[in-house]
Amino acid sequence: MDQNTLSRRSFLRNAGLTATALTLGCYGIGSDKTIAAIVRPDKDAGPSTELMSWISIDESGQVTIFNHRSEMGQGTWQSIPQIVAEELEVKMDMVRVEYVPSNPEKFGPQPQEGSFSIRGWYEQLLRMGASAREMLIEAAAKQWNVSKAECHAKNGQVIHERTGRTLNYGVLVKEAALISPPQQVQLKSRKDYTLIGKSLRRKDTASKVNGTALFGLDKKVPGMLYAVVERNPRIRGKVKSFDDTATMTVAGIKRVFKTQRVIFGVMFEGVAVVADTLWTAMQGRKLLKVEWDDQGFEHLDSDGLLTRMHEDLKKPEPSEAFETSLKNCHATLDATYELPFQSHSCMEPLNCLADVKSDSITIWGPIQEANWIQADLSERFGIPKSNVTVNMTFLGGGFGRKGFPDYPYEAALISKVMQAPVQVVWTREDDMTMGPFRGGAVYRCRGGVNSQNQISALQVISAGPGMGPGQDHDENPQAMSENRGELAGILTDYYKTIPHYSFGGVSTKFPLPTMWWRAPVANIAAFAGESFIDELCHAAQQDPLHFRKAHLVSSRYVALIDKLAVISNWQSRRKGDGWGIAITDCFGGIVGQVVKISRRADNKIRIDKVFALIDCGWYVNPDIIRAQIEGSIVMAMGASIFHSTHFKDGRAVENNFNTYRMPRIGDIPEIEVHIMENDEKPGGVGEPGLPAFAPALSNAIFDLSGRRIRTLPFRLEDI
């Protein structure tokens, strides 16, 4: 193009930087369940509203989705724009995705938890796309002076049906931006979708392959410093004193000082080493000498903790009604299951870049819960939330750990002392040993079957530290109640078909912090529940799949178990193979898994195949679902047969992947994932895929060897 003819408007249009854009927000009034109203951001929505997500279309026709959810591999970077683009009638190659910073007043709730991104916001996202489409159609109809009913949108254009005339969204955006968004829009029928339900290529794949994707460790700002923190290996201990004489001899070390982080309201101390490069800070830390005050709390070993949890199982007062029902059973069982502590061990260790000024805080990093972290920093530093900006990068895994505010708070404290932007980086050893951990637990399961070979009584009592800063426990556990409580992960039909059930738990005293870990609670409770149901099945001498089906009344559950039988070819089971089944329901997703195992020529057990079937209702992208289920199974496999965290003298033992062994590619069996087709509302995917694997594998071990697995992890080579 001739330089003299390139106007400012043409330059901006060609560069995709036009000032005029149709930007829509989606406001939900009152609660997360409320149907949102579509508004333009320049309109005052009032104090009781929250903006959920934005889309913007500029004069070049470029569509930008401002993603308010974190992307840690689960696929929001693709699925959210794919939903909007469907109703907006644009191709995915016309869509650009950008993160937005924390801003609950403008963008609404932004935490990434509970597999909630799609099931929580799909309708609002659809309506945003449809409203923008209708505004563009109305703008085109006005230009042509025709009825809006004579026009439709497709592939980023408005088309006049009678004459075939077309107008690109980009040339309509200025006028469309002046139109009030419609509050009632007609959404497509599922049969008419062209994008939703299709395995479209993810928007973040290319950047993650070519290295341009920005993760927390990649973020750099001018003048930034680097810090690592020496933390007490017993976590709760305080800093008595430190000697930084040798540390300060390292060229590039800026300062050494005591710092802290907060977990569930409890302060945990450490010593920060700040330098001009990360390598320098790490070298300085190695020379640091710290004397710790480890008084006032227990230094437990894993064996001592396990003994305490077993003792706690005896504390709840029995339910007389349940005890009576158990005596009347045809056959009874009593089994105890043990589950270990686990590290989150994300591939990207914790890190955070903070820039704290007198009246503002800016954070960059792998943030899973932007709003929570913004609110926490605002309260602790006394700075208005509007002056606290939390910028999300891509996350190299999260699993709940990166939703916690302790590591951004620690980074902000260090930045405040240094009066400069500081990136705090956790080493792999820090990440694995400093908690919070997934809490271990023990479950005592008692139950019986009647003469009709159905479960007549079921009781589950759990003991473990739960989630919190540590030290808390139940002084006076409640009595067990007849037909009360629930067991995370198991099918709700059991509450309808088992005449007598009783669930309860005890909080065990433990000095170290514990928190959520992918599929919280269900990731441990389902192992006990589905393993014990399998034990009751064999006590009744029944087929494990048919036994479960006999207790189901929901057509949705029945449809899933019937299809699971078909895809796994359950009836083909033969002697010499081991087949195990488990079905779980959590976070809005129902998952059935069948694990097939056999013995190799050397007599060692091999996992041959995993069949997985998920009912997540209405869904967006099958490839993302398959990837999530596969990842869940691999993660569950690690926690079942490879790794766990032990404690000795109050310290975490496993501190890197040489002792906390991850599944390797040669360990992974064939995984076949199927998706149920139905008209149910969307459910979760990223978390529901995990809990069923451990019990399905353990049930397969019993089918093959006759040995019951009641303690995780176990070693296949020991069976």
Short mmCIF file of C-alpha atoms in Angstrom, two decimals, residues 114-122 556 585-591 614-620 625 629 675-676 678-689:
data_model
loop_
_atom_site.label_atom_id
_atom_site.label_comp_id
_atom_site.label_asym_id
_atom_site.label_seq_id
_atom_site.Cartn_x
_atom_site.Cartn_y
_atom_site.Cartn_z
CA GLY A 114 -15.71 -27.52 40.83
CA SER A 115 -15.58 -28.12 37.05
CA PHE A 116 -17.89 -25.12 36.83
CA SER A 117 -16.79 -23.08 33.80
CA ILE A 118 -19.24 -24.59 31.33
CA ARG A 119 -22.00 -25.89 33.57
CA GLY A 120 -22.10 -22.58 35.39
CA TRP A 121 -22.00 -20.13 32.51
CA TYR A 122 -22.99 -21.85 29.26
CA ARG A 556 -29.84 -41.67 33.45
CA ASP A 585 -21.07 -39.10 40.39
CA CYS A 586 -19.47 -35.81 41.42
CA PHE A 587 -19.23 -32.18 40.30
CA GLY A 588 -22.08 -32.62 37.84
CA GLY A 589 -20.51 -35.48 35.89
CA ILE A 590 -21.27 -39.20 36.02
CA VAL A 591 -18.39 -41.49 35.05
CA ILE A 614 -18.88 -39.95 30.94
CA ASP A 615 -22.32 -38.42 31.11
CA CYS A 616 -21.69 -34.69 31.31
CA GLY A 617 -24.94 -33.74 29.58
CA TRP A 618 -24.73 -30.91 27.04
CA TYR A 619 -21.10 -30.57 25.99
CA VAL A 620 -18.92 -28.36 23.80
CA ILE A 625 -13.51 -34.06 27.19
CA ILE A 629 -10.74 -37.99 31.14
CA ILE A 675 -19.44 -39.66 25.85
CA MET A 676 -23.13 -40.14 26.55
CA ASN A 678 -28.59 -36.88 25.96
CA ASP A 679 -30.48 -33.64 26.60
CA GLU A 680 -29.32 -33.12 30.18
CA LYS A 681 -27.84 -29.83 31.32
CA PRO A 682 -24.03 -29.49 31.27
CA GLY A 683 -22.03 -31.19 33.99
CA GLY A 684 -18.41 -31.19 35.03
CA VAL A 685 -15.59 -33.00 33.26
CA GLY A 686 -12.16 -32.09 34.66
CA GLU A 687 -12.79 -33.53 38.11
CA PRO A 688 -15.42 -36.29 37.65
CA GLY A 689 -13.05 -38.37 35.52
#
